[in-house]
Structures are given as structure tokens and as C-alpha cells.
Amino acid sequence: MPNLIGLGLHLQQVQMRVILQE
């Protein structure tokens, strides 16, 4: 299920961006 892995990595990047923005 590579899609779930890719989605997890994408979510991590989004979280990092949100944390840096705040």
C-alpha cells in the first residue's frame, strides 16, 4: 500500500509547514 505511505509523508510535510508558519 505505497499510496498510504506517500500520503503519510505528505501529511508530515504539511504539518511541518503549518508549525513553521505559526
PDB file as gemmi writes it, atoms N, CA and C in Angstrom:
CRYST1    1.000    1.000    1.000  90.00  90.00  90.00 P 1                      
ATOM      1  N   MET A   1       0.841  -1.204   0.000  1.00  0.00           N  
ATOM      2  CA  MET A   1       0.000   0.000   0.000  1.00  0.00           C  
ATOM      3  C   MET A   1       0.876   1.254   0.000  1.00  0.00           C  
ATOM      4  N   PRO A   2       1.608   1.488  -1.074  1.00  0.00           N  
ATOM      5  CA  PRO A   2       2.513   2.643  -1.178  1.00  0.00           C  
ATOM      6  C   PRO A   2       1.757   3.967  -1.112  1.00  0.00           C  
ATOM      7  N   ASN A   3       0.481   3.949  -1.523  1.00  0.00           N  
ATOM      8  CA  ASN A   3      -0.292   5.197  -1.503  1.00  0.00           C  
ATOM      9  C   ASN A   3      -0.411   5.723  -0.087  1.00  0.00           C  
ATOM     10  N   LEU A   4      -0.668   4.820   0.874  1.00  0.00           N  
ATOM     11  CA  LEU A   4      -0.807   5.258   2.270  1.00  0.00           C  
ATOM     12  C   LEU A   4       0.512   5.810   2.782  1.00  0.00           C  
ATOM     13  N   ILE A   5       1.621   5.178   2.387  1.00  0.00           N  
ATOM     14  CA  ILE A   5       2.939   5.656   2.831  1.00  0.00           C  
ATOM     15  C   ILE A   5       3.201   7.042   2.267  1.00  0.00           C  
ATOM     16  N   GLY A   6       2.930   7.230   0.992  1.00  0.00           N  
ATOM     17  CA  GLY A   6       3.140   8.536   0.363  1.00  0.00           C  
ATOM     18  C   GLY A   6       2.249   9.586   1.013  1.00  0.00           C  
ATOM     19  N   LEU A   7       1.009   9.180   1.329  1.00  0.00           N  
ATOM     20  CA  LEU A   7       0.089  10.128   1.966  1.00  0.00           C  
ATOM     21  C   LEU A   7       0.614  10.522   3.341  1.00  0.00           C  
ATOM     22  N   GLY A   8       1.142   9.565   4.084  1.00  0.00           N  
ATOM     23  CA  GLY A   8       1.684   9.852   5.418  1.00  0.00           C  
ATOM     24  C   GLY A   8       2.843  10.835   5.329  1.00  0.00           C  
ATOM     25  N   LEU A   9       3.740  10.618   4.352  1.00  0.00           N  
ATOM     26  CA  LEU A   9       4.882  11.528   4.197  1.00  0.00           C  
ATOM     27  C   LEU A   9       4.395  12.920   3.819  1.00  0.00           C  
ATOM     28  N   HIS A  10       3.382  12.987   2.972  1.00  0.00           N  
ATOM     29  CA  HIS A  10       2.850  14.280   2.550  1.00  0.00           C  
ATOM     30  C   HIS A  10       2.245  15.010   3.750  1.00  0.00           C  
ATOM     31  N   LEU A  11       1.514  14.273   4.590  1.00  0.00           N  
ATOM     32  CA  LEU A  11       0.895  14.892   5.765  1.00  0.00           C  
ATOM     33  C   LEU A  11       1.972  15.425   6.700  1.00  0.00           C  
ATOM     34  N   GLN A  12       3.077  14.696   6.834  1.00  0.00           N  
ATOM     35  CA  GLN A  12       4.170  15.152   7.711  1.00  0.00           C  
ATOM     36  C   GLN A  12       4.714  16.482   7.199  1.00  0.00           C  
ATOM     37  N   GLN A  13       4.893  16.588   5.881  1.00  0.00           N  
ATOM     38  CA  GLN A  13       5.418  17.837   5.304  1.00  0.00           C  
ATOM     39  C   GLN A  13       4.436  18.976   5.551  1.00  0.00           C  
ATOM     40  N   VAL A  14       3.148  18.701   5.422  1.00  0.00           N  
ATOM     41  CA  VAL A  14       2.126  19.732   5.645  1.00  0.00           C  
ATOM     42  C   VAL A  14       2.162  20.188   7.101  1.00  0.00           C  
ATOM     43  N   GLN A  15       2.290  19.230   8.019  1.00  0.00           N  
ATOM     44  CA  GLN A  15       2.344  19.587   9.444  1.00  0.00           C  
ATOM     45  C   GLN A  15       3.545  20.479   9.714  1.00  0.00           C  
ATOM     46  N   MET A  16       4.701  20.153   9.130  1.00  0.00           N  
ATOM     47  CA  MET A  16       5.910  20.951   9.336  1.00  0.00           C  
ATOM     48  C   MET A  16       5.679  22.380   8.842  1.00  0.00           C  
ATOM     49  N   ARG A  17       5.034  22.504   7.694  1.00  0.00           N  
ATOM     50  CA  ARG A  17       4.780  23.842   7.130  1.00  0.00           C  
ATOM     51  C   ARG A  17       3.876  24.627   8.068  1.00  0.00           C  
ATOM     52  N   VAL A  18       2.843  23.990   8.592  1.00  0.00           N  
ATOM     53  CA  VAL A  18       1.901  24.672   9.492  1.00  0.00           C  
ATOM     54  C   VAL A  18       2.625  25.119  10.759  1.00  0.00           C  
ATOM     55  N   ILE A  19       3.473  24.243  11.306  1.00  0.00           N  
ATOM     56  CA  ILE A  19       4.215  24.578  12.536  1.00  0.00           C  
ATOM     57  C   ILE A  19       5.137  25.764  12.277  1.00  0.00           C  
ATOM     58  N   LEU A  20       5.828  25.761  11.128  1.00  0.00           N  
ATOM     59  CA  LEU A  20       6.762  26.847  10.814  1.00  0.00           C  
ATOM     60  C   LEU A  20       6.004  28.152  10.599  1.00  0.00           C  
ATOM     61  N   GLN A  21       4.826  28.073   9.990  1.00  0.00           N  
ATOM     62  CA  GLN A  21       4.040  29.276   9.734  1.00  0.00           C  
ATOM     63  C   GLN A  21       3.572  29.879  11.061  1.00  0.00           C  
ATOM     64  N   GLU A  22       3.169  29.034  12.002  1.00  0.00           N  
ATOM     65  CA  GLU A  22       2.698  29.535  13.292  1.00  0.00           C  
ATOM     66  C   GLU A  22       3.898  29.960  14.120  1.00  0.00           C  
TER      67      GLU A  22                                                      
END                                                                             
